[in-house]
CSV table of C-alpha atoms and ligand atoms in Angstrom, one decimal:
chain,number,residue,atom,x,y,z
A,725,MET,CA,81.5,126.0,95.0
A,726,PHE,CA,82.5,125.3,91.4
A,727,LYS,CA,81.2,123.2,88.6
A,728,ILE,CA,83.9,120.7,87.9
A,729,ALA,CA,84.4,118.2,85.1
A,730,VAL,CA,86.8,115.4,85.6
A,731,ALA,CA,88.2,113.6,82.5
A,732,GLY,CA,89.0,109.8,83.4
A,733,THR,CA,87.3,107.7,86.0
A,734,GLY,CA,90.4,105.6,87.0
A,735,TYR,CA,92.1,105.5,90.4
A,736,VAL,CA,92.9,109.2,90.2
A,737,GLY,CA,90.0,110.8,88.3
A,738,LEU,CA,87.1,108.9,90.1
A,739,VAL,CA,88.6,109.4,93.6
A,740,ALA,CA,89.3,113.1,92.9
A,741,GLY,CA,85.8,113.6,91.5
A,742,VAL,CA,84.0,111.9,94.4
A,743,CYS,CA,86.1,113.8,96.9
A,744,PHE,CA,85.4,117.1,95.1
A,745,ALA,CA,81.7,116.3,95.4
A,746,GLU,CA,82.1,115.3,98.9
A,747,VAL,CA,83.3,118.8,99.9
A,748,GLY,CA,80.3,120.4,98.1
A,749,HIS,CA,81.4,121.0,94.4
A,750,GLN,CA,79.1,120.0,91.6
A,751,VAL,CA,81.0,117.2,89.7
A,752,THR,CA,80.6,115.4,86.3
A,753,CYS,CA,82.9,112.6,85.7
A,754,VAL,CA,83.7,111.7,82.2
A,755,ASP,CA,85.1,108.4,80.7
A,756,ILE,CA,85.2,107.0,77.3
A,757,ASP,CA,84.4,103.6,78.6
A,758,GLU,CA,80.7,103.0,78.5
A,759,ASN,CA,80.9,100.0,80.8
A,760,LYS,CA,82.5,101.9,83.5
A,761,VAL,CA,80.0,104.8,83.2
A,762,SER,CA,77.0,102.6,83.5
A,763,MET,CA,78.6,100.7,86.5
A,764,LEU,CA,79.3,104.1,88.1
A,765,LYS,CA,75.7,105.3,87.5
A,766,SER,CA,74.4,102.2,89.3
A,767,GLY,CA,76.5,103.0,92.3
A,768,VAL,CA,79.2,100.3,91.6
A,769,SER,CA,82.8,101.3,91.7
A,770,PRO,CA,84.8,99.8,88.8
A,771,ILE,CA,88.0,99.8,91.1
A,772,TYR,CA,88.5,98.5,94.5
A,773,GLU,CA,89.3,101.2,96.9
A,774,LYS,CA,88.2,101.2,100.6
A,775,GLY,CA,85.3,103.6,101.2
A,776,LEU,CA,85.0,104.8,97.6
A,777,GLU,CA,81.7,103.1,96.8
A,778,LYS,CA,79.9,104.4,99.8
A,779,LEU,CA,81.0,108.1,99.1
A,780,MET,CA,80.0,107.6,95.4
A,781,GLN,CA,76.5,106.5,96.4
A,782,LYS,CA,76.0,109.2,99.0
A,783,ASN,CA,77.1,112.1,96.7
A,784,TYR,CA,75.1,110.6,93.7
A,785,VAL,CA,71.9,110.6,95.9
A,786,ALA,CA,72.8,114.2,97.0
A,787,GLY,CA,72.9,115.2,93.4
A,788,ARG,CA,76.5,116.5,93.6
A,789,ILE,CA,78.1,114.0,91.2
A,790,ASP,CA,77.2,112.4,87.9
A,791,TYR,CA,78.9,110.2,85.3
A,792,THR,CA,78.8,110.4,81.4
A,793,THR,CA,80.5,109.6,78.2
A,794,ASP,CA,79.0,112.8,76.8
A,795,PHE,CA,82.2,115.0,77.1
A,796,VAL,CA,80.8,118.0,75.3
A,797,SER,CA,78.0,118.5,77.8
A,798,ALA,CA,80.3,117.9,80.7
A,799,TYR,CA,83.0,120.4,79.4
A,800,LYS,CA,81.0,123.1,77.9
A,801,GLU,CA,79.9,124.7,81.0
A,802,ALA,CA,82.5,123.7,83.6
A,803,ASP,CA,84.4,126.2,85.6
A,804,VAL,CA,87.4,123.8,86.2
A,805,ILE,CA,88.3,120.6,84.0
A,806,PHE,CA,90.5,118.2,85.8
A,807,ILE,CA,92.3,115.8,83.5
A,808,GLY,CA,93.1,112.2,85.2
A,809,VAL,CA,93.5,110.1,82.2
A,810,GLY,CA,96.5,107.6,82.1
A,811,THR,CA,100.0,108.4,80.9
A,812,PRO,CA,101.4,104.7,80.5
A,813,GLU,CA,104.9,103.8,79.8
A,814,GLN,CA,106.0,103.4,76.2
A,815,SER,CA,108.6,100.9,75.0
A,816,ASP,CA,111.5,103.5,75.3
A,817,GLY,CA,110.4,104.4,78.9
A,818,SER,CA,108.8,107.7,77.9
A,819,ALA,CA,105.3,108.6,78.9
A,820,ASN,CA,102.5,108.1,76.4
A,821,LEU,CA,100.7,111.4,76.1
A,822,SER,CA,98.1,110.4,73.5
A,823,TYR,CA,95.3,110.2,76.1
A,824,ILE,CA,96.1,113.8,77.4
A,825,SER,CA,96.2,115.2,73.9
A,826,THR,CA,92.8,113.6,73.1
A,827,VAL,CA,91.2,115.1,76.1
A,828,ALA,CA,92.9,118.6,75.4
A,829,ARG,CA,91.4,118.6,71.9
A,830,GLN,CA,88.0,117.5,73.2
A,831,ILE,CA,88.1,120.3,75.8
A,832,ALA,CA,89.1,122.9,73.2
A,833,GLU,CA,86.3,121.9,70.8
A,834,SER,CA,83.8,121.9,73.6
A,835,ILE,CA,84.1,124.7,76.0
A,836,GLU,CA,81.7,127.6,75.6
A,837,LYS,CA,83.0,129.8,78.6
A,838,SER,CA,86.2,130.7,80.3
A,839,CYS,CA,87.6,127.8,82.2
A,840,LEU,CA,90.7,126.5,84.0
A,841,VAL,CA,92.1,123.1,82.8
A,842,VAL,CA,94.0,121.3,85.5
A,843,VAL,CA,96.4,118.5,84.6
A,844,LYS,CA,96.3,115.9,87.5
A,845,SER,CA,97.9,113.0,85.5
A,846,THR,CA,101.7,112.6,85.9
A,847,VAL,CA,103.3,114.3,82.9
A,848,PRO,CA,106.9,115.0,81.8
A,849,VAL,CA,108.1,118.6,82.7
A,850,GLY,CA,106.9,121.0,80.1
A,851,THR,CA,103.7,119.1,79.1
A,852,ASN,CA,101.5,121.6,80.7
A,853,ASP,CA,102.8,124.4,78.4
A,854,LYS,CA,102.2,122.2,75.5
A,855,VAL,CA,98.6,121.3,76.6
A,856,GLU,CA,97.9,125.0,77.0
A,857,GLN,CA,99.2,125.7,73.6
A,858,PHE,CA,97.4,122.7,72.0
A,859,ILE,CA,94.0,123.9,73.5
A,860,GLN,CA,94.6,127.3,72.1
A,861,ASP,CA,95.3,125.9,68.7
A,862,PHE,CA,92.0,124.0,68.5
A,863,LEU,CA,90.0,126.4,70.5
A,864,VAL,CA,86.5,126.8,68.7
A,865,ASN,CA,84.8,129.6,70.9
A,866,ASP,CA,86.4,132.9,71.9
A,867,VAL,CA,86.9,132.1,75.6
A,868,HIS,CA,89.6,132.4,78.1
A,869,VAL,CA,91.4,129.1,79.1
A,870,GLU,CA,94.5,128.4,81.1
A,871,VAL,CA,96.2,125.2,82.1
A,872,ALA,CA,97.5,124.6,85.6
A,873,SER,CA,99.3,121.5,87.1
A,874,ASN,CA,98.1,119.7,90.2
A,875,PRO,CA,99.9,116.4,90.5
A,876,GLU,CA,98.2,113.7,92.6
A,877,PHE,CA,100.0,111.8,95.4
A,878,LEU,CA,97.4,109.3,96.5
A,879,ALA,CA,98.4,105.7,97.3
A,880,GLN,CA,96.2,103.0,95.9
A,881,GLY,CA,94.6,101.1,98.8
A,882,SER,CA,94.1,104.3,100.8
A,883,ALA,CA,93.2,106.6,97.9
A,884,VAL,CA,90.1,108.2,99.5
A,885,HIS,CA,91.7,108.9,102.8
A,886,ASP,CA,94.9,110.2,101.0
A,887,THR,CA,92.8,112.7,99.1
A,888,LEU,CA,90.7,113.9,101.9
A,889,HIS,CA,93.8,114.1,104.2
A,890,ALA,CA,96.6,114.7,101.8
A,891,ASP,CA,99.9,115.9,103.2
A,892,ARG,CA,100.0,118.7,100.8
A,893,ILE,CA,98.3,119.9,97.7
A,894,ILE,CA,100.7,121.1,95.0
A,895,ILE,CA,99.5,123.6,92.6
A,896,GLY,CA,101.5,124.8,89.6
A,897,THR,CA,100.2,127.9,87.8
A,898,GLU,CA,101.3,130.7,85.6
A,899,SER,CA,98.9,133.4,86.7
A,900,LYS,CA,97.2,134.9,89.7
A,901,TRP,CA,93.9,134.1,88.1
A,902,ALA,CA,94.7,130.3,87.8
A,903,GLU,CA,96.3,130.2,91.3
A,904,LYS,CA,93.2,131.8,92.8
A,905,ILE,CA,90.7,129.3,91.2
A,906,LEU,CA,92.7,126.3,92.2
A,907,THR,CA,93.3,127.5,95.7
A,908,ASP,CA,89.5,128.1,96.0
A,909,VAL,CA,88.7,124.6,94.7
A,910,TYR,CA,90.9,123.1,97.4
A,911,GLU,CA,89.9,125.7,100.3
A,912,PRO,CA,87.1,123.3,101.7
A,913,PHE,CA,89.8,120.5,102.2
A,914,ASN,CA,91.7,122.7,104.6
A,915,LEU,CA,95.0,121.2,103.6
A,916,PRO,CA,98.4,122.7,103.3
A,917,ILE,CA,98.8,124.3,99.7
A,918,VAL,CA,102.3,124.7,98.0
A,919,SER,CA,102.0,127.1,95.1
A,920,VAL,CA,104.7,126.9,92.4
A,921,ASN,CA,105.1,127.3,88.7
A,922,ARG,CA,103.9,124.7,86.3
A,923,ARG,CA,107.2,123.1,85.7
A,924,SER,CA,108.2,122.9,89.3
A,925,ALA,CA,104.9,121.2,90.0
A,926,GLU,CA,105.3,118.7,87.3
A,927,MET,CA,109.0,118.0,88.6
A,928,ILE,CA,107.8,117.7,92.3
A,929,LYS,CA,105.7,114.7,91.3
A,930,TYR,CA,108.4,112.8,89.6
A,931,ALA,CA,111.1,113.7,92.2
A,932,SER,CA,108.8,112.6,95.0
A,933,ASN,CA,107.8,109.2,93.4
A,934,ASP,CA,111.5,108.5,92.3
A,935,PHE,CA,112.7,109.4,95.8
A,936,LEU,CA,110.4,106.7,97.3
A,937,ALA,CA,111.3,104.2,94.5
A,938,LEU,CA,114.9,104.8,95.3
A,939,LYS,CA,114.4,104.3,99.0
A,940,ILE,CA,112.8,100.9,98.3
A,941,SER,CA,115.6,99.9,95.9
A,942,TYR,CA,118.3,101.0,98.4
A,943,MET,CA,116.7,98.9,101.1
A,944,ASN,CA,116.5,95.9,98.7
A,945,ASP,CA,120.2,96.3,97.7
A,946,ILE,CA,121.2,96.5,101.3
A,947,ALA,CA,118.9,93.3,102.1
A,948,ASN,CA,120.8,91.3,99.4
A,949,LEU,CA,124.0,92.3,101.0
A,950,CYS,CA,122.6,91.3,104.4
A,951,GLU,CA,122.1,87.8,103.2
A,952,LEU,CA,125.7,87.7,102.0
A,953,VAL,CA,127.3,89.0,105.3
A,954,GLY,CA,125.0,87.4,107.8
A,955,ALA,CA,123.1,90.6,108.9
A,956,ASP,CA,119.2,90.9,109.2
A,957,ILE,CA,117.6,93.5,107.1
A,958,GLN,CA,114.6,93.9,109.5
A,959,ASP,CA,116.9,94.6,112.4
A,960,VAL,CA,118.9,96.9,110.1
A,961,ALA,CA,115.8,98.9,109.1
A,962,LYS,CA,114.6,99.1,112.7
A,963,GLY,CA,117.9,100.6,113.7
A,964,MET,CA,117.8,103.0,110.8
A,965,SER,CA,114.2,104.2,111.6
A,966,PHE,CA,115.0,105.9,114.7
A,967,ASP,CA,117.1,108.5,112.7
A,968,GLU,CA,114.6,111.3,111.9
A,969,ARG,CA,116.7,112.2,108.8
A,970,ILE,CA,115.9,108.8,107.5
A,971,GLY,CA,112.4,108.3,108.6
A,972,SER,CA,110.6,105.0,109.5
A,973,LYS,CA,108.6,104.6,106.3
A,974,PHE,CA,109.4,102.8,103.0
A,975,LEU,CA,112.3,100.8,104.7
A,976,ASN,CA,110.7,97.3,104.2
A,977,ALA,CA,112.8,95.1,102.0
A,978,GLY,CA,111.0,92.8,99.6
A,979,ILE,CA,110.4,91.5,96.2
A,980,GLY,CA,110.5,95.0,94.5
A,981,TYR,CA,108.1,97.9,93.8
A,982,GLY,CA,105.3,97.6,91.4
A,983,GLY,CA,102.0,99.4,90.6
A,984,SER,CA,101.1,102.0,88.0
A,985,CYS,CA,103.4,104.7,89.3
A,986,PHE,CA,106.9,104.0,90.6
A,987,PRO,CA,108.0,101.6,87.6
A,988,LYS,CA,106.8,104.1,84.9
A,989,ASP,CA,107.7,107.4,86.7
A,990,THR,CA,111.3,106.3,87.3
A,991,LYS,CA,111.7,105.3,83.6
A,992,ALA,CA,110.1,108.5,82.5
A,993,LEU,CA,112.3,110.7,84.5
A,994,GLU,CA,115.3,108.9,83.4
A,995,TYR,CA,114.1,109.4,79.8
A,996,ILE,CA,113.5,113.1,80.4
A,997,ALA,CA,117.0,113.5,81.8
A,998,LYS,CA,118.6,111.5,78.8
A,999,GLN,CA,116.7,113.8,76.5
A,1000,GLN,CA,118.6,116.8,78.1
A,1001,GLY,CA,121.9,115.0,77.6
A,1002,TYR,CA,122.0,114.2,81.4
A,1003,GLU,CA,122.4,110.8,83.2
A,1004,LEU,CA,120.2,110.5,86.2
A,1005,LYS,CA,122.5,107.8,87.9
A,1006,THR,CA,120.5,107.4,91.2
A,1007,VAL,CA,117.3,106.7,89.5
A,1008,LYS,CA,118.9,104.4,86.9
A,1009,ALA,CA,120.3,102.3,89.8
A,1010,ALA,CA,116.8,102.1,91.4
A,1011,ILE,CA,115.3,100.8,88.1
A,1012,GLU,CA,118.1,98.2,87.9
A,1013,VAL,CA,117.9,96.9,91.4
A,1014,ASN,CA,114.1,96.7,91.1
A,1015,ARG,CA,114.3,94.7,87.9
A,1016,ASP,CA,116.6,92.0,89.5
A,1017,GLN,CA,114.6,92.0,92.7
A,1018,LYS,CA,111.4,90.9,91.1
A,1019,THR,CA,112.7,87.4,90.1
A,1020,LYS,CA,115.1,86.9,93.1
A,1021,LEU,CA,112.9,84.3,94.7
A,1022,PHE,CA,112.1,82.4,91.5
A,1023,LYS,CA,115.9,82.1,90.9
A,1024,LYS,CA,116.5,81.1,94.5
A,1025,ALA,CA,113.7,78.4,94.2
A,1026,SER,CA,115.0,77.3,90.8
A,1027,LYS,CA,118.4,76.4,92.4
A,1028,ARG,CA,116.7,74.5,95.2
A,1029,LEU,CA,114.4,72.4,93.1
A,1030,ILE,CA,115.2,70.4,90.0
A,1031,THR,CA,112.2,71.9,88.1
A,1032,PHE,CA,108.7,73.1,88.7
A,1033,ASN,CA,107.3,70.6,86.2
A,1034,ASN,CA,104.2,68.9,87.7
A,1035,LEU,CA,104.7,70.6,91.0
A,1036,LYS,CA,101.8,72.1,92.8
A,1037,VAL,CA,102.8,75.8,93.4
A,1038,ALA,CA,100.7,77.8,95.8
A,1039,VAL,CA,100.7,81.5,95.0
A,1040,LEU,CA,99.4,83.7,97.9
A,1041,GLY,CA,98.7,87.3,96.6
A,1042,LEU,CA,98.5,88.5,93.0
A,1043,THR,CA,98.0,92.3,93.4
A,1044,PHE,CA,101.0,94.7,93.5
A,1045,LYS,CA,100.1,95.6,97.1
A,1046,PRO,CA,97.2,94.9,99.5
A,1047,GLY,CA,94.2,97.0,99.4
A,1048,THR,CA,93.9,97.3,95.6
A,1049,ASP,CA,92.9,95.1,92.7
A,1050,ASP,CA,95.5,96.6,90.5
A,1051,LEU,CA,98.0,94.1,88.9
A,1052,ARG,CA,100.1,96.6,87.0
A,1053,GLU,CA,103.8,95.7,87.5
A,1054,ALA,CA,103.0,93.2,90.2
A,1055,ALA,CA,105.5,90.6,91.2
A,1056,SER,CA,102.9,88.0,90.2
A,1057,ILE,CA,102.9,89.3,86.6
A,1058,GLU,CA,106.7,88.8,86.4
A,1059,ASN,CA,106.9,85.3,88.1
A,1060,ILE,CA,103.8,83.4,87.1
A,1061,PRO,CA,104.7,83.1,83.4
A,1062,LEU,CA,108.1,81.8,84.4
A,1063,LEU,CA,106.6,79.2,86.6
A,1064,LEU,CA,104.0,78.1,83.8
A,1065,GLU,CA,106.9,78.0,81.4
A,1066,GLN,CA,108.5,75.4,83.6
A,1067,GLY,CA,105.2,73.3,83.9
A,1068,ALA,CA,104.1,74.5,87.3
A,1069,GLU,CA,100.5,73.7,88.4
A,1070,ILE,CA,99.7,76.9,90.1
A,1071,TYR,CA,96.9,77.4,92.6
A,1072,ALA,CA,96.5,81.1,93.2
A,1073,TYR,CA,94.7,82.9,96.0
A,1074,ASP,CA,94.0,86.7,96.2
A,1075,PRO,CA,91.0,88.1,98.1
A,1076,VAL,CA,90.4,90.7,95.3
A,1077,GLY,CA,92.8,90.4,92.5
A,1078,ALA,CA,92.0,86.9,91.1
A,1079,GLU,CA,89.2,88.1,88.7
A,1080,ASN,CA,91.5,90.6,87.0
A,1081,PHE,CA,94.3,88.1,86.8
A,1082,SER,CA,92.2,85.5,85.2
A,1083,LYS,CA,91.5,87.9,82.4
A,1084,LEU,CA,95.3,87.7,81.6
A,1085,TYR,CA,95.8,84.1,82.6
A,1086,PRO,CA,92.5,82.1,82.2
A,1087,GLU,CA,91.9,79.0,84.5
A,1088,GLY,CA,93.0,75.7,82.8
A,1089,LYS,CA,96.0,74.3,81.0
A,1090,LEU,CA,98.3,77.2,80.1
A,1091,ARG,CA,101.8,77.2,78.4
A,1092,ASN,CA,103.5,74.1,80.0
A,1093,GLY,CA,101.5,74.2,83.2
A,1094,SER,CA,98.1,75.1,84.5
A,1095,MET,CA,96.3,77.9,86.4
A,1096,THR,CA,93.6,77.3,89.1
A,1097,TYR,CA,92.0,80.1,91.3
A,1098,VAL,CA,90.9,79.3,94.7
A,1099,ASP,CA,88.8,81.1,97.3
A,1100,SER,CA,90.8,80.0,100.3
A,1101,ILE,CA,94.4,79.9,101.4
A,1102,GLU,CA,94.1,76.5,102.7
A,1103,HIS,CA,92.9,75.3,99.3
A,1104,ALA,CA,95.9,76.7,97.7
A,1105,LEU,CA,98.3,75.2,100.2
A,1106,ASP,CA,96.7,71.8,100.4
A,1107,GLN,CA,99.4,69.2,99.2
A,1108,ALA,CA,101.5,72.1,97.6
A,1109,ASN,CA,105.1,71.4,97.0
A,1110,VAL,CA,106.1,75.0,97.2
A,1111,CYS,CA,104.5,78.4,98.1
A,1112,PHE,CA,105.3,81.8,96.8
A,1113,ILE,CA,104.1,84.9,98.7
A,1114,PHE,CA,103.8,88.0,96.5
A,1115,THR,CA,101.4,90.3,98.4
A,1116,GLU,CA,101.2,90.9,102.2
A,1117,TRP,CA,97.3,90.9,102.4
A,1118,LYS,CA,96.2,90.8,106.0
A,1119,GLU,CA,94.6,87.2,105.8
A,1120,ILE,CA,97.8,85.9,104.4
A,1121,LYS,CA,99.9,87.5,107.2
A,1122,GLU,CA,97.5,85.7,109.8
A,1123,VAL,CA,98.3,82.2,108.5
A,1124,SER,CA,100.2,80.4,111.1
A,1125,PRO,CA,103.4,78.3,110.4
A,1126,GLU,CA,101.3,75.3,111.7
A,1127,ILE,CA,99.0,75.6,108.7
A,1128,TYR,CA,101.9,75.5,106.2
A,1129,LYS,CA,103.3,72.5,108.0
A,1130,LYS,CA,100.0,70.7,108.1
A,1131,LEU,CA,98.7,71.3,104.7
A,1132,MET,CA,101.7,71.4,102.3
A,1133,ARG,CA,103.1,68.3,100.8
A,1134,THR,CA,106.6,69.9,101.3
A,1135,PRO,CA,106.5,72.8,103.6
A,1136,LEU,CA,108.8,75.2,101.4
A,1137,ILE,CA,108.0,78.9,101.4
A,1138,TYR,CA,109.3,81.7,99.3
A,1139,ASP,CA,108.1,84.9,100.9
A,1140,GLY,CA,108.6,88.2,98.9
A,1141,ARG,CA,107.2,90.3,101.8
A,1142,ASN,CA,109.0,89.1,104.8
A,1143,ILE,CA,105.8,88.6,106.6
A,1144,TYR,CA,106.7,85.7,109.1
A,1145,ASN,CA,109.2,85.3,111.8
A,1146,VAL,CA,112.0,83.1,110.8
A,1147,GLU,CA,112.5,81.5,114.2
A,1148,ASN,CA,108.7,80.4,114.3
A,1149,MET,CA,109.1,78.7,110.9
A,1150,GLN,CA,112.3,77.0,112.1
A,1151,GLU,CA,110.4,75.8,115.3
A,1152,MET,CA,107.5,74.3,113.2
A,1153,GLY,CA,110.0,72.7,110.7
A,1154,VAL,CA,109.1,74.8,107.7
A,1155,GLU,CA,111.7,75.6,105.2
A,1156,TYR,CA,111.4,79.4,104.9
A,1157,HIS,CA,113.1,81.7,102.4
A,1158,SER,CA,112.6,85.5,102.5
A,1159,ILE,CA,114.5,88.6,101.6
A,1160,GLY,CA,117.6,89.8,103.5
A,1161,ARG,CA,117.2,87.5,106.4
A,1162,LYS,CA,118.3,84.0,107.6
A,1163,PHE,CA,116.4,81.1,106.2
A,1164,SER,CA,115.1,78.2,108.0
A,1165,ILE,CA,115.3,74.6,107.1
A,1166,ARG,CA,113.2,71.6,108.1
A,1167,LYS,CA,113.7,70.4,111.7
A,1168,GLY,CA,116.3,67.8,112.0
A,1169,VAL,CA,117.8,68.6,108.7
A,1170,LYS,CA,119.8,71.7,109.3
A,1171,LYS,CA,120.1,74.7,111.5
A,1172,ILE,CA,118.9,78.2,110.5
A,1173,GLU,CA,121.4,79.5,108.1
A,1174,PHE,CA,122.2,82.5,106.0
A,1175,GLN,CA,121.8,82.2,102.2
A,1176,ASN,CA,125.4,82.1,101.4
A,1177,SER,CA,126.5,79.7,104.1
B,2088,NAD,P1,93.7,104.6,85.0
B,2088,NAD,O1,94.2,103.8,83.8
B,2088,NAD,O2,93.2,103.8,86.2
B,2088,NAD,O3,92.4,105.4,84.5
B,2088,NAD,C1,92.4,106.3,83.3
B,2088,NAD,C2,91.0,106.4,82.8
B,2088,NAD,O4,90.8,107.4,81.8
B,2088,NAD,C3,90.4,105.2,82.3
B,2088,NAD,O5,89.1,104.9,83.0
B,2088,NAD,C4,90.2,105.5,80.8
B,2088,NAD,O6,89.0,104.8,80.2
B,2088,NAD,C5,89.9,107.1,80.9
B,2088,NAD,N1,90.1,107.8,79.6
B,2088,NAD,C6,91.0,107.6,78.6
B,2088,NAD,N2,90.8,108.4,77.6
B,2088,NAD,C7,89.8,109.3,77.9
B,2088,NAD,C8,89.2,110.4,77.5
B,2088,NAD,N3,89.5,110.9,76.3
B,2088,NAD,N4,88.1,111.0,78.1
B,2088,NAD,C9,87.8,110.5,79.3
B,2088,NAD,N5,88.4,109.4,80.0
B,2088,NAD,C10,89.4,108.9,79.3
B,2088,NAD,O7,94.7,105.6,85.3
B,2088,NAD,P2,95.1,106.1,86.9
B,2088,NAD,O8,95.8,105.0,87.6
B,2088,NAD,O9,93.9,106.8,87.5
B,2088,NAD,O10,96.2,107.2,86.5
B,2088,NAD,C11,95.9,108.5,85.9
B,2088,NAD,C12,97.1,109.3,85.9
B,2088,NAD,O11,97.4,109.6,87.3
B,2088,NAD,C13,98.4,108.7,85.4
B,2088,NAD,O12,99.2,109.8,84.8
B,2088,NAD,C14,99.1,108.2,86.7
B,2088,NAD,O13,100.5,108.3,86.4
B,2088,NAD,C15,98.8,109.4,87.6
B,2088,NAD,N6,98.7,108.9,89.1
B,2088,NAD,C16,98.2,107.7,89.4
B,2088,NAD,C17,98.2,107.2,90.8
B,2088,NAD,C18,97.8,105.8,91.1
B,2088,NAD,O14,98.0,105.4,92.2
B,2088,NAD,N7,97.0,105.1,90.2
B,2088,NAD,C19,98.6,108.1,91.7
B,2088,NAD,C20,99.2,109.3,91.4
B,2088,NAD,C21,99.1,109.7,90.0
């Protein structure tokens, strides 16, 4: 078993640290955020991830994991140091590597014995080479240190499960010594390991994420065409899914991808290509489709209504997907300012994301409209003039068409996640617009129609 330090206690670092402890390693998680560290020490997870808090508490009590802001004490005697700090997008699309370089320098100035530094954060191809050189440049003690790449593939909302039961572990190393250490660290997980060189490992991460983003944008592009030609995207996806070459996952059309990875990783790879004088046309297209998709329903609703001024707008779902409290690049972040600008009175419901959202958009009068956070879907819908659905939380999926019809002032829904059956909405007399499917109109007014008819 190894003495492991993990830099960064976000979605990646914390989950990795807890799972390393769970399989028996001795782990110290480091963060610069004192609030986070004191929460962690008291057994509270600063992020919402199913099953995480329980594992944190279990391994803390067992003495296999601890948390600190004191990086020197954590790094100086570690066998392996994982880096899981953020690499956010910069305005030109490139990845911001300043958090990585800060940690690299802290490691160089702290370590007192030979160790392997492992970059888990998503970084541009070639960054690991630079991190190794950077550590050598700032090294204080005469110790052997190498850098390896170990990109992370967990999905938020199922991060613990994805780590303990990953499809594969990618390790990118430049020596047998580093390869052996990293293989041994992962040995207790009993998962398939793919061992490649560092640059290939870095590229595998971008290529995988961008492929998934492309798949989503492709389905959204086809969905938009379905609306114009009278086809149904869900039937189309079902038909496609039987083909094993295509696969059945990531075929759901919707209001576009969000989160902390796909948007920034597509832009970062496009930027890397541009720097090499190469145009990555496919990824560029995925980015463009996604940008337009995010406000598709807002534009549709704007055509249908005169204005949102003084209208009660119910917003169901704020997070970028269910199972997480993360709001980064969520559809809500794109659409709510547009609605507020037009004077909407927004009543927002999200089972876990409302607190984080209210830090960005506090309750009360805002811009030309207002923001209210409510604890129930019914409260949000009560006497609402229009409803937008941005996240397919289970409790939102369970709301029946009757509830919309009964509670809303005007039963008018714009569903960015295609969660309801169009015919059921039509039966109930609810006007229901979604993505790539027919839309229903209120009973007695007009039959189910395609968007362009
Ligand atoms: P995050 O923003 O949730 O967490 C980063 C943490 O690092 C923060 O708690 C921050 O306080 C801490 N930090 C910053 N500087 C530090 C320092 N010098 N020492 C110690 N801690 C420091 O980030 P995240 O979502 O966990 O992502 C981390 C990386 O993993 C990114 O490169 C991301 O692209 C990649 N990744 C993320 C996911 C995901 O689903 N979130 C999945 C795969 C890969």
